[in-house]
Coordinates of C-alpha atoms in Angstrom, one line a residue:
X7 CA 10.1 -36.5 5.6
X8 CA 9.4 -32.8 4.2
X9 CA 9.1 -29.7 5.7
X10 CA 6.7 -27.0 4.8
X11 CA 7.1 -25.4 1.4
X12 CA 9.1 -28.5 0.1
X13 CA 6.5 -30.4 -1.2
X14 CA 4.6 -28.1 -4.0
X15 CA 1.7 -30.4 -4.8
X16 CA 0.5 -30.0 -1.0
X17 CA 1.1 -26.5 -0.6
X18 CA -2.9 -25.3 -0.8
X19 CA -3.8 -28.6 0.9
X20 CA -1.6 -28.8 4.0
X21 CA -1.5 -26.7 7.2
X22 CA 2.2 -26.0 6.7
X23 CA 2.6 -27.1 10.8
X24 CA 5.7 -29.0 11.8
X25 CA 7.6 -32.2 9.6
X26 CA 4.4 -34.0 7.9
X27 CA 5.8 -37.9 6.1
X28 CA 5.2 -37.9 2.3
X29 CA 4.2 -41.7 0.9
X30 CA 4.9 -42.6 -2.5
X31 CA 5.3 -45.8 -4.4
X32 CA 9.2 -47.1 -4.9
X33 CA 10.9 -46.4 -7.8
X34 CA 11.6 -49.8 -9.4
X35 CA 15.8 -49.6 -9.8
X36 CA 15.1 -49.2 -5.5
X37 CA 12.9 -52.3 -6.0
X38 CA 15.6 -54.2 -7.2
X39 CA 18.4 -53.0 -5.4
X40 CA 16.8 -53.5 -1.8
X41 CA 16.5 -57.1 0.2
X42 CA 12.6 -57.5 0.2
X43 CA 11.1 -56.6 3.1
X44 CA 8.2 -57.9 5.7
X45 CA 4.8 -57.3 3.7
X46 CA 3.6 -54.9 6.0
X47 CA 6.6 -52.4 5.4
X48 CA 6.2 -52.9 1.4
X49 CA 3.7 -50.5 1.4
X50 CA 5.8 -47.7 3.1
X51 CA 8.0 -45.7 1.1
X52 CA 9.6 -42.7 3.4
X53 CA 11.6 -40.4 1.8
X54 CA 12.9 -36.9 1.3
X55 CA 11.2 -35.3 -1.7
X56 CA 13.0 -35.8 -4.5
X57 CA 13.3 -33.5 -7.7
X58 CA 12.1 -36.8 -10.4
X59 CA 8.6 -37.0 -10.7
X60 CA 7.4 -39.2 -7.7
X61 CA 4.8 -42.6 -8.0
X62 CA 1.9 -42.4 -6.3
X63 CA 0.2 -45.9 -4.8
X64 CA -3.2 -47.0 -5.5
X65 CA -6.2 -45.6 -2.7
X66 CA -6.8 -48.9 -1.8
X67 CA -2.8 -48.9 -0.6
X68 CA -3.2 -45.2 0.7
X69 CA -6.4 -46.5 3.0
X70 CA -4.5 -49.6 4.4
X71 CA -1.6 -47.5 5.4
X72 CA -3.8 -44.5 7.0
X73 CA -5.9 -47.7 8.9
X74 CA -2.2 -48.7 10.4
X75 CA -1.2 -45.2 11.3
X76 CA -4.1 -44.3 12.8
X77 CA -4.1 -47.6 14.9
X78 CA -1.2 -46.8 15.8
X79 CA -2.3 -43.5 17.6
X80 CA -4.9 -45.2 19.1
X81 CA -4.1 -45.4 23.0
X82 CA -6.9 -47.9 23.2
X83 CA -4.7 -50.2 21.2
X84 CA -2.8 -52.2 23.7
X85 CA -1.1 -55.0 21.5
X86 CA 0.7 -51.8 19.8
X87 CA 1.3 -49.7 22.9
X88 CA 2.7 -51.9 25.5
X89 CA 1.3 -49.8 28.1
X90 CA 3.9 -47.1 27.0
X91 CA 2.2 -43.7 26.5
X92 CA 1.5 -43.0 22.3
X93 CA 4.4 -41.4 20.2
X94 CA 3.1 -38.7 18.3
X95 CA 4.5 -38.9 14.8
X96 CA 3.9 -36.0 12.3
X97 CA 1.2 -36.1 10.2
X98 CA 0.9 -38.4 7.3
X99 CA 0.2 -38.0 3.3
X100 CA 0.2 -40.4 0.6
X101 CA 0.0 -39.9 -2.9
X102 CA -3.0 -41.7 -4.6
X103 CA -2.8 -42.5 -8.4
X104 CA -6.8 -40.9 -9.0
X105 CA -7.6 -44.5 -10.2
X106 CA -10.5 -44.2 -8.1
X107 CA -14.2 -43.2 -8.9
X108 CA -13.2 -39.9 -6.6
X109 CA -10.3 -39.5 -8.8
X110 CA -8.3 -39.5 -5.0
X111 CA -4.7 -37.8 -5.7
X112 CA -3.9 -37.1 -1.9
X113 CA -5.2 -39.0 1.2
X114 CA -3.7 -37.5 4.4
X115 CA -3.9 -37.8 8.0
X116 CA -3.3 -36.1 11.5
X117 CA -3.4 -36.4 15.1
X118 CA -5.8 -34.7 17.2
X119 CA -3.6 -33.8 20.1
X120 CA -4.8 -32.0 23.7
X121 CA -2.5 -29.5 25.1
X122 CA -0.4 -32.2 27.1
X123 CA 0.6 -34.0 23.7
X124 CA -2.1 -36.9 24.4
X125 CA -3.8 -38.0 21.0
X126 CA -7.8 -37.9 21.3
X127 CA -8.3 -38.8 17.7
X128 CA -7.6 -38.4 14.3
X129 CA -8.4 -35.7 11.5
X130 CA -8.7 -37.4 7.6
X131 CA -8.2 -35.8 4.8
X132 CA -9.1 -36.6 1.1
X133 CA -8.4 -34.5 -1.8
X134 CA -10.0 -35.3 -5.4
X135 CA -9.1 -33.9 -8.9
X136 CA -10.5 -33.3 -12.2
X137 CA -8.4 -32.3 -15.5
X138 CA -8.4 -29.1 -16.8
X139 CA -11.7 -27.2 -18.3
X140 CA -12.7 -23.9 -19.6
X141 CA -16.3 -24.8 -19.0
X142 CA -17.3 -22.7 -16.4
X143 CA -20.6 -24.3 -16.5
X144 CA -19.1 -27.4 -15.2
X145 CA -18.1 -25.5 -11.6
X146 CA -20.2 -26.8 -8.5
X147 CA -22.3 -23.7 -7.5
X148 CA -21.3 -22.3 -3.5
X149 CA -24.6 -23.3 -2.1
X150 CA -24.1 -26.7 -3.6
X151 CA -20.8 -27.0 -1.7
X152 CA -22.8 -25.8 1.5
X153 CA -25.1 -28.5 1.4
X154 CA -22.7 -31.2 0.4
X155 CA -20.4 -29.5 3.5
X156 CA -23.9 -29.7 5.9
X157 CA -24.7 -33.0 4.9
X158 CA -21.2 -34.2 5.6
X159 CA -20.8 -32.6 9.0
X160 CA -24.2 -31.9 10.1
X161 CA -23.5 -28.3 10.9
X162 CA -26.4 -25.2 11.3
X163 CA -23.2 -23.1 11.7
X164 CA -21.0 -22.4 8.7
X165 CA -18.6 -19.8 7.4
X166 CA -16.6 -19.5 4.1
X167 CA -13.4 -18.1 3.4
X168 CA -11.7 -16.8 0.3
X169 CA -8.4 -17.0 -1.1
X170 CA -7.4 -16.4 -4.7
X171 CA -3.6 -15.4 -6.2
X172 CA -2.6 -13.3 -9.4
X173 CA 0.1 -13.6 -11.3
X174 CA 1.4 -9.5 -11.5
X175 CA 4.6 -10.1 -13.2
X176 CA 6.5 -12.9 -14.7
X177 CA 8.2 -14.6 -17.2
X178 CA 7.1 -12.8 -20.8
X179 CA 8.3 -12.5 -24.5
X180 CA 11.4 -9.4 -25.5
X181 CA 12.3 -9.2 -28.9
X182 CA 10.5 -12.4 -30.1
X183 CA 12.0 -14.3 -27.6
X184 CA 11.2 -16.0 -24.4
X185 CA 13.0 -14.7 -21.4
X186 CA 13.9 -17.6 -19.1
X187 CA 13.5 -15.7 -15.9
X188 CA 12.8 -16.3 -12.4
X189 CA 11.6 -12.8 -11.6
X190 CA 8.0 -13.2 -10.2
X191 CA 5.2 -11.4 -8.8
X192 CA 1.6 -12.5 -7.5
X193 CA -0.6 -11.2 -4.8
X194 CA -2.6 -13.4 -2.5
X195 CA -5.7 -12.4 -1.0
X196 CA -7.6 -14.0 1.8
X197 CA -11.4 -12.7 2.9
X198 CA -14.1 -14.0 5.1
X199 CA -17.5 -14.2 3.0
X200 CA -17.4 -15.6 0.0
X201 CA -20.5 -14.3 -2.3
X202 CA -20.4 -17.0 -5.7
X203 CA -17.2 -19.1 -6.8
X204 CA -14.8 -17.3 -8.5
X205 CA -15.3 -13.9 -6.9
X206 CA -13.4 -10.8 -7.3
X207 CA -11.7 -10.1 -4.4
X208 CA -12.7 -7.0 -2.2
X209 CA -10.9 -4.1 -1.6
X210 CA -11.3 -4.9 2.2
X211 CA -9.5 -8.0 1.8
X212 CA -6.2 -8.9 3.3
X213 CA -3.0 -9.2 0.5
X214 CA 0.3 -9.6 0.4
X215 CA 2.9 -9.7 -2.3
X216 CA 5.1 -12.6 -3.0
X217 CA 8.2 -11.0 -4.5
X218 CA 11.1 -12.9 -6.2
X219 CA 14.1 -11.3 -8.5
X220 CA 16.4 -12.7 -10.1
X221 CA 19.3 -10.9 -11.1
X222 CA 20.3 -10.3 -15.0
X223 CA 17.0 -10.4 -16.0
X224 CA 16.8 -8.1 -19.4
X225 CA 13.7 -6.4 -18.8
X226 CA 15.1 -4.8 -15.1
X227 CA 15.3 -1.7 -15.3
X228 CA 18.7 -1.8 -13.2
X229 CA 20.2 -4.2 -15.9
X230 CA 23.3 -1.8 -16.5
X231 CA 24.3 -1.8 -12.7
X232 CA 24.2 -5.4 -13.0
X233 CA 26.6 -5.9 -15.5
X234 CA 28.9 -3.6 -13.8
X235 CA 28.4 -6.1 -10.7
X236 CA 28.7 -9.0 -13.0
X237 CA 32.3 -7.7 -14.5
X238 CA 33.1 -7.4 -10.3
X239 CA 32.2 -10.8 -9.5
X240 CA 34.8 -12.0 -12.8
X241 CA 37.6 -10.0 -11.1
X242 CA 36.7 -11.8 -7.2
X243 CA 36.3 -15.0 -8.9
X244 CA 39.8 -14.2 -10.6
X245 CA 41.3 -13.4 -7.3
X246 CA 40.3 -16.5 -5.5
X247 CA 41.1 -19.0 -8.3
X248 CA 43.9 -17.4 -10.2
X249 CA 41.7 -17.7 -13.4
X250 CA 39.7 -14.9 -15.2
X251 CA 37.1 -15.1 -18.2
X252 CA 37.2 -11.9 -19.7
X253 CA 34.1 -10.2 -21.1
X254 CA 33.8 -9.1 -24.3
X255 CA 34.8 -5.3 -24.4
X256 CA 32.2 -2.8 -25.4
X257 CA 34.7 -0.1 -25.9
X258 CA 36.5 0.4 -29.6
X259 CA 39.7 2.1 -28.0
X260 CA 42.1 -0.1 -25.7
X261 CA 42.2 0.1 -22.6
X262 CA 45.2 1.4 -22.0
X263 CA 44.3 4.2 -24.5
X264 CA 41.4 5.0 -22.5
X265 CA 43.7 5.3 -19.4
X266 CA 45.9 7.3 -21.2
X267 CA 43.6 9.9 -22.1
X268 CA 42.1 10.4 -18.7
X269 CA 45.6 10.8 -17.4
X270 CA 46.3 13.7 -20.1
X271 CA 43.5 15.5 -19.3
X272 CA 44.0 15.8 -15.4
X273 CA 47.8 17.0 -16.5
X274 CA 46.3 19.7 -18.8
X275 CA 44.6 20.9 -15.4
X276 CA 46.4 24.3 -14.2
X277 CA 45.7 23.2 -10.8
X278 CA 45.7 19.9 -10.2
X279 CA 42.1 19.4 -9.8
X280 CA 38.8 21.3 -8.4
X281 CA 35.5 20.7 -7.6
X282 CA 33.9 21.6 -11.0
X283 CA 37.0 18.5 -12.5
X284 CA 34.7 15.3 -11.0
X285 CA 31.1 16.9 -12.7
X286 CA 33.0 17.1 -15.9
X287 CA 34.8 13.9 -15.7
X288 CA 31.7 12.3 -14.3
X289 CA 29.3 14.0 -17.7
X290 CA 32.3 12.5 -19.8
X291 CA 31.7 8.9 -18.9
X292 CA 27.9 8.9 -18.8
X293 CA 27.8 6.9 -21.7
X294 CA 30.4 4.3 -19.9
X295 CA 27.1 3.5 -17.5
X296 CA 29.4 5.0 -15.0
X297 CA 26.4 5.3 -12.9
X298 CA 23.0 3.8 -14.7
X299 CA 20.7 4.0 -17.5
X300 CA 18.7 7.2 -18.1
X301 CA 15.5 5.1 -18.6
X302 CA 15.7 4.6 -14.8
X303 CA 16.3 8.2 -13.5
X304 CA 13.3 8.7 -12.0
X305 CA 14.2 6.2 -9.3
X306 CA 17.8 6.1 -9.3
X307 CA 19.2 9.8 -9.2
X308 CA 23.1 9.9 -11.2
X309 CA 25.8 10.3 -9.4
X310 CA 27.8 13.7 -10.1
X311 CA 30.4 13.3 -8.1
X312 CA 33.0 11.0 -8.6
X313 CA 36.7 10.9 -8.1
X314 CA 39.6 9.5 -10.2
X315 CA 39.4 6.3 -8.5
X316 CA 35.7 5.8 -9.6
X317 CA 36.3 7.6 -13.5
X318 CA 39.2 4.9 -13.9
X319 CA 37.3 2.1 -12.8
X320 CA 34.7 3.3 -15.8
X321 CA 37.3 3.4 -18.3
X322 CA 38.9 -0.1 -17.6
X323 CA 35.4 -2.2 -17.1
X324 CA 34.5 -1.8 -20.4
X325 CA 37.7 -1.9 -21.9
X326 CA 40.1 -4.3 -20.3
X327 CA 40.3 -7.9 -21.8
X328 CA 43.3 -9.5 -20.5
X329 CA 45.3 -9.0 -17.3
X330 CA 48.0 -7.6 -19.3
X331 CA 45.3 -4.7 -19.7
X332 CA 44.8 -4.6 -16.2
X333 CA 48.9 -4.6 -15.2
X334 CA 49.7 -1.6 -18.0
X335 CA 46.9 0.5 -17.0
X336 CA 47.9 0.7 -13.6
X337 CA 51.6 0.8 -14.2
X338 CA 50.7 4.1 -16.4
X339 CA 48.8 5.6 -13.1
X340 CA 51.3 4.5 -10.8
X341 CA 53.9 6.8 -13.1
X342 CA 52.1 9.5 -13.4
X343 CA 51.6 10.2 -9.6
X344 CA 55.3 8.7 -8.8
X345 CA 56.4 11.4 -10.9
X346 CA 53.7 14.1 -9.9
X347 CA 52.3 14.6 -13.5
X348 CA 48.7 14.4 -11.8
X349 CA 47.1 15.4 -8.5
X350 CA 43.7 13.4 -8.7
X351 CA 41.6 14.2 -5.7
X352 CA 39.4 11.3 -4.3
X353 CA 36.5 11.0 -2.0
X354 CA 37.7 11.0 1.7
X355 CA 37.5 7.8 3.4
X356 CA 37.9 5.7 0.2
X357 CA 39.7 2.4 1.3
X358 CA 41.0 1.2 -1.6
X359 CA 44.9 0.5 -2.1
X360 CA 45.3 3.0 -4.8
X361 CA 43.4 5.7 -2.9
X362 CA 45.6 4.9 0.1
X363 CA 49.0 5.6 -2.6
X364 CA 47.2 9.0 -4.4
X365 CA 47.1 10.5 -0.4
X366 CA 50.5 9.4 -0.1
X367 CA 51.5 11.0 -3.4
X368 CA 50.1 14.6 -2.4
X369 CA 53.5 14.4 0.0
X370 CA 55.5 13.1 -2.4
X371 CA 56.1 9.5 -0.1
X372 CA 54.4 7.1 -2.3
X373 CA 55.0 3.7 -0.9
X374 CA 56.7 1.1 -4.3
X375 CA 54.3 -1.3 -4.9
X376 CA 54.8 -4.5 -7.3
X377 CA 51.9 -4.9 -10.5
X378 CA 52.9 -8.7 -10.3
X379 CA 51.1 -11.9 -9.3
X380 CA 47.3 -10.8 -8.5
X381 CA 47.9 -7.4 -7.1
X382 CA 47.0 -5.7 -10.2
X383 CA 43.2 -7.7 -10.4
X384 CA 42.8 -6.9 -6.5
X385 CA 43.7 -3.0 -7.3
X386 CA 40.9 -3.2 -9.8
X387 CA 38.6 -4.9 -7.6
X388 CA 39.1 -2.2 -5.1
X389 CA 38.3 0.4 -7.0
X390 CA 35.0 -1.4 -8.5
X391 CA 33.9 -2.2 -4.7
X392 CA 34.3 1.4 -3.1
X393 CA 32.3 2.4 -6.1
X394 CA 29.6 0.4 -6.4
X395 CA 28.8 0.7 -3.0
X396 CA 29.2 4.6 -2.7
X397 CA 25.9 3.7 -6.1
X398 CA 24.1 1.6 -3.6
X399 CA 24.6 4.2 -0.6
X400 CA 23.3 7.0 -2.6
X401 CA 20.3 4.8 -3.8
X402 CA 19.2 4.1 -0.6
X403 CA 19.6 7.0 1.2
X404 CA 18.7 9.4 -1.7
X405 CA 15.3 7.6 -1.7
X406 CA 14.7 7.5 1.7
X407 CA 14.5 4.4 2.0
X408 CA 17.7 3.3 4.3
X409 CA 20.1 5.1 6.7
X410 CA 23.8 5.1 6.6
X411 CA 23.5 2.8 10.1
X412 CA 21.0 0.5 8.2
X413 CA 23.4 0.0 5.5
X414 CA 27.0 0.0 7.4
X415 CA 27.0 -4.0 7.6
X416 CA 26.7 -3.8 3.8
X417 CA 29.2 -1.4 3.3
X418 CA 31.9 -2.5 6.1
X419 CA 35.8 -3.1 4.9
X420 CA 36.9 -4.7 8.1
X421 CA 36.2 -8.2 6.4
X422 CA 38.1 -9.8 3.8
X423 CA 37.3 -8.7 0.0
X424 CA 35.4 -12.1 -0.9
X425 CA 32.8 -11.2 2.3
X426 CA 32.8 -7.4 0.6
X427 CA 31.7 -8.8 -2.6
X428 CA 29.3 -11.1 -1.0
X429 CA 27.6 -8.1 0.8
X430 CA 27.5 -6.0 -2.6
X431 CA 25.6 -9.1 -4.6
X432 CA 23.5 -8.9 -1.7
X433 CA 22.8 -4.9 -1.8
X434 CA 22.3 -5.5 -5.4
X435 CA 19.8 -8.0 -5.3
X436 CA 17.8 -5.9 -2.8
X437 CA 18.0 -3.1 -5.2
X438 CA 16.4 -5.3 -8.0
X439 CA 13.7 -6.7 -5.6
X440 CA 12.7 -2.8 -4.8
X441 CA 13.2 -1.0 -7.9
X442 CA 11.2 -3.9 -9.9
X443 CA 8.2 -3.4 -7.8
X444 CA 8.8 0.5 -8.1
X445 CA 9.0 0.7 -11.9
X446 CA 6.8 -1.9 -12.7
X447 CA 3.9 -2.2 -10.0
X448 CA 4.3 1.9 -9.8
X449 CA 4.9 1.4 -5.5
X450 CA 5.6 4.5 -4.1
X451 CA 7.4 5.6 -0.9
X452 CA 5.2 4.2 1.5
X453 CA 5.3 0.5 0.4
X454 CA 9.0 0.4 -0.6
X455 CA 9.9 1.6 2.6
X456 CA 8.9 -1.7 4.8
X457 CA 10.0 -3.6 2.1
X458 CA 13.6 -2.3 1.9
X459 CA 13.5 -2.8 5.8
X460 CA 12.2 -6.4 5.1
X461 CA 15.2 -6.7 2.7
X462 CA 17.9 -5.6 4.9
X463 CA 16.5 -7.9 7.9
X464 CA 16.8 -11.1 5.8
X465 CA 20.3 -10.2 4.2
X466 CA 21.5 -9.2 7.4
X467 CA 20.7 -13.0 9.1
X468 CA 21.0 -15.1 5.7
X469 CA 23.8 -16.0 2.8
X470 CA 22.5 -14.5 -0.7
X471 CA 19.6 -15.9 -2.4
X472 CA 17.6 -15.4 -5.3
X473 CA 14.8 -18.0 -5.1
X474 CA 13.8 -15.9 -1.7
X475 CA 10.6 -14.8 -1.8
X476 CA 9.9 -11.7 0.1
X477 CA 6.4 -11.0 1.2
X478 CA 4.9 -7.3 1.8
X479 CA 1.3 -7.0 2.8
X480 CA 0.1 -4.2 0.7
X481 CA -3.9 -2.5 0.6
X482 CA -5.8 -4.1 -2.7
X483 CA -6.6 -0.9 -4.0
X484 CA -3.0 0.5 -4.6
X485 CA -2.5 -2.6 -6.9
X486 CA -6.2 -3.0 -8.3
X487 CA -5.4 -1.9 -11.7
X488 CA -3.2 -4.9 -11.8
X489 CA -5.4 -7.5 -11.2
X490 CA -9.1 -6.4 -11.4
X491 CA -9.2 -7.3 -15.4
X492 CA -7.3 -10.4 -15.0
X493 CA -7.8 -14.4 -14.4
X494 CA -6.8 -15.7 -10.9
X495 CA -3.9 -18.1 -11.0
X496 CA -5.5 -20.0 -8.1
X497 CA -8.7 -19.3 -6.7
X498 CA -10.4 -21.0 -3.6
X499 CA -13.0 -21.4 -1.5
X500 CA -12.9 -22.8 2.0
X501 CA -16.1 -24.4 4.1
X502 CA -15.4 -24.6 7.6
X503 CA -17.5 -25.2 11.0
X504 CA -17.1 -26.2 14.2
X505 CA -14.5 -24.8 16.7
X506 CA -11.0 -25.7 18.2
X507 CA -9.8 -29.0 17.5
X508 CA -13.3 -30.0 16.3
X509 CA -13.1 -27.6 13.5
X510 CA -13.9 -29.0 10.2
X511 CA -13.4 -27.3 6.7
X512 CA -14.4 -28.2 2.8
X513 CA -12.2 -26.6 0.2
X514 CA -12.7 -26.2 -3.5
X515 CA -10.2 -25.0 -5.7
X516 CA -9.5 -23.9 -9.1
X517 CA -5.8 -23.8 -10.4
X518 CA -4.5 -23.0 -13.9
X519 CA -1.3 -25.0 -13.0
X520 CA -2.1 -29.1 -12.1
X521 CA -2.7 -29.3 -8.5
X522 CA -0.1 -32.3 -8.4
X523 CA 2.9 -33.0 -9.7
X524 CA 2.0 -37.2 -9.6
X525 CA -1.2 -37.7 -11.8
X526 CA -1.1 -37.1 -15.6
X527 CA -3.9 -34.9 -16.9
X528 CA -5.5 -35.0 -20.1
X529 CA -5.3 -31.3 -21.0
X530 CA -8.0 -30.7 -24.4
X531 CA -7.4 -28.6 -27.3
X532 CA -8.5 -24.7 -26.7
X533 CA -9.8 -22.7 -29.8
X534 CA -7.6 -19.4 -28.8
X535 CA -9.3 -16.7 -29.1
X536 CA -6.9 -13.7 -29.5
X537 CA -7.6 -10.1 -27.5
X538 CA -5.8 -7.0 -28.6
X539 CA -3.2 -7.5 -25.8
X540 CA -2.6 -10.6 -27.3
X541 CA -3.7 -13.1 -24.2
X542 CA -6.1 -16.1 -24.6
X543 CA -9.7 -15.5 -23.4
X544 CA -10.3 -19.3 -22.6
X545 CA -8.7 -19.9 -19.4
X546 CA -8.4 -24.0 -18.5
X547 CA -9.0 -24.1 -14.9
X548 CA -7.8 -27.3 -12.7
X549 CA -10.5 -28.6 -9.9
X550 CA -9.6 -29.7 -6.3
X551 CA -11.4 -30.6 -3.5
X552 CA -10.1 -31.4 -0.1
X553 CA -13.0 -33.0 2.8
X554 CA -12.3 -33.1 6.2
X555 CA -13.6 -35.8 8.9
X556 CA -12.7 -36.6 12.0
X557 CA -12.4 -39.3 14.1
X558 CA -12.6 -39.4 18.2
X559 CA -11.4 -42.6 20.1
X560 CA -12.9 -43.9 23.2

């Protein structure tokens, strides 16, 4: 049993409605380890996909088990009934080795049903394969897939449909080497009348981007802020296991040297501190990433304003390597404002721990406080979360593209610190999905906007997740320049007459990835021809066709 978007080789195929049944052929360690069964139920093979390449049955197999399933719809059928009302079962595919002179990969099958759930027939569906080619020559004309849809179906009436995807952004070559990414872009377009096979897509079509991020990836333009996240999730992974792994430093001074100097330099203040001490302190650590990369201030706007708190987390996460490093930094602090050498000021409503004792020290009533066990990793941690999510805040909002209401679920200290953390990945990864599409698809305002809302709706109803892929329909011509002088990664063509249930539809497709993950191609040698961008002109295209008939019982 799958569910839609489970099985990949039926994704262009299948209607994506409901549970469908997936039939393959046993592996044979599941041969021997089960009793042998009735004949009739050797042919049956029901299981959840699996990630090992599955084994498809031969279409002689696939057309004996589609006959049985579709008898047993059949309310005419009384030996198989009873004279109980039909079960409906959920559609049916089986995986077909292409042995045939169709080369069949997929036969599949589905109830007709009326509006009270009562089967009236059956809908078949076959869909053939040919290896790759870069003969375009080779390609059945659209008028020839009219007639052969006509002469199928009978119909005077006929429409076509277009649908073709473009890779925008993916995995690609830094430095000589090959970035194993998950970050992804395509666009999908759909449009009614289809002029010749593989057709440009209009600018009146429909599109939509399919948008997934993963985190860490070198070419992000956010890369800095996510090592500063990645050094956050060592110290909460610390904190719930007792255990840290300790990044290499990227600062020549000790820590506690750094710590040192930042605590000299408040006590050489006349005044304790005011409001020009944070933009100084704040231009001091610029090169600490205290905020992000300058490569990226056109979309993310540096933060001037930040308070001991935020300059000391700077100094230690790039610096600390031990959680001795952590302990005697923050013994040094504690000192200096038990003993009133320094008057930081910090931003108000901070919730950290050590904000909480620099308030108490302005009245000279620190609380003690122990740096023993895992206190002195959750001070840290602290500190790192009220900063990186006053970053995330100021993104957001600076940009227009959240409110502070929008955000507080994201931002809220009433849960425990493992939820906070959580909630930060998440804000980061939304901040990778958007600024991505920003710097590299040149989005402005107006698209970024819904999908930053589309962001916040998912995060806010689902657990962190990468593989996500976020969708945002998006008018053709703001990306044209994108596409319009590429090669579709899929492109497709779709027949169809008829109306309601007795709707019937020819596809033809073209794929540069195999159409199916069961049936081994014979993929021929390409001369590359090399283009000043450096891309292959030859293009090897994958054919499918999927035909539709029906079948009405008595």
């Amino acid at each position: 049993m799958v569910s839609p978007g489970q099985c990949q080789s039926l994704e262009s195929f299948w209607s994506g409605n409901g549970m469908a049944f997936v039939v393959e052929r046993k592996k044979p360690e599941e041969d021997d380890m089960e009793e042998s069964q009735p004949s009739d139920s050797q042919l049956f093979n029901l299981t959840e996909e699996k990630p090992c390449a599955p084994l498809p049955v031969s279409t002689m197999q696939a057309r004996q088990i589609l006959s049985s399933y579709t008898l047993t719809h059949n309310p005419n059928m009384e030996q198989f009934g009873n004279g109980k009302p039909v079960e409906v079962l959920p559609q049916l595919w089986v995986r077909c080795d292409s042995t045939d002179a169709e080369s069949t990969c997929w036969l599949g099958a589905e109830p007709i049903k009326t509006s009270r759930n009562e089967v009236t027939g059956m809908s078949f569906h076959m869909v053939t394969c040919a290896g790759p080619t870069s003969d375009k020559s080779s390609f059945p004309s659209l008028e020839a897939l009219k007639k052969s849809h006509k002469e199928r179906h009978h119909s005077s009436a006929m429409q076509t449909r277009g649908f073709a995807r473009y890779d925008l952004f993916s995995s690609s070559t830094v430095e000589n080497s090959i970035i194993d990414s998950q970050t992804n872009v395509t666009v999908d377009f759909v449009w009614n009348g289809v002029d010749k096979i593989l057709q440009m897509p209009p600018l009146t079509s429909a599109s939509t981007l399919n948008i997934r991020v993963e985190s860490g990836d070198l070419r992000s333009p956010v890369y800095p802020v996510y090592k500063e996240l990645d050094f956050l999730m060592v110290l909460a992974e610390g904190l719930k296991t007792g255990v840290s792994e300790w990044p290499e430093t990227l600062e020549t001074k000790s820590a506690v040297e750094l710590v040192q100097e930042l605590l000299n330099e408040l006590k050489n203040k006349l005044d304790g501190v005011n409001n020009s001490a944070p933009k100084k302190e704040a231009e001091k650590v610029k090169s600490d990433a205290a905020a992000v990369d300058s490569s990226i201030q056109s979309f993310i706007t540096e933060r001037g304003d930040l308070d001991f708190a935020e300059l000391l987390w700077c100094k230690m996460r790039k610096s600390v390597s031990s959680y001795q490093d952590v302990a005697n930094c923050f013994s040094l602090v504690i000192q200096s404002l038990r003993h009133g050498d320094v008057h930081p000021w910090i931003h108000r409503g901070s919730s950290s721990t050590l904000s909480k004792l620099i308030q108490q020290s302005y009245h000279g009533n620190m609380q003690s406080i122990s740096l023993s066990g895992l206190t002195p990793i959750r001070l840290l941690l602290e500190i790192g979360l009220d900063k990186m999510k006053k970053d995330y805040i100021n993104c957001f909002i600076g940009r227009e593209l959240a409110t502070f209401n929008y955000l507080d679920y994201f931002i809220c200290t009433s849960v425990d610190l493992q939820e906070q953390v959580h909630r930060v990945r998440k804000l980061h990864h939304m901040l990778e999905v958007v600024v991505n599409c920003n710097a590299f698809l040149n989005l402005e305002h107006e698209n970024l906007f819904p999908l930053t809302q589309s962001c916040l709706k998912y995060y806010k109803e689902n657990p962190w997740n990468e593989q996500h892929v976020f969708q945002l329909p998006i008018r053709p011509s703001v990306i044209s320049n994108f596409y319009q002088n590429s090669h579709p990664q899929t492109w497709r063509v779709e027949i169809l007459s008829g109306h309601g249930q007795k709707e019937v539809k020819t596809m033809w497709q073209l794929s540069t990835r195999p159409p199916v993950d069961h049936v081994l191609f014979d993929v021929p040698e390409v001369q590359i021809d090399m283009t000043m961008s450096g891309e292959s002109e030859e293009i090897l295209y994958y054919q499918a066709q999927i035909s539709c008939s029906q079948v009405h019982f008595l």
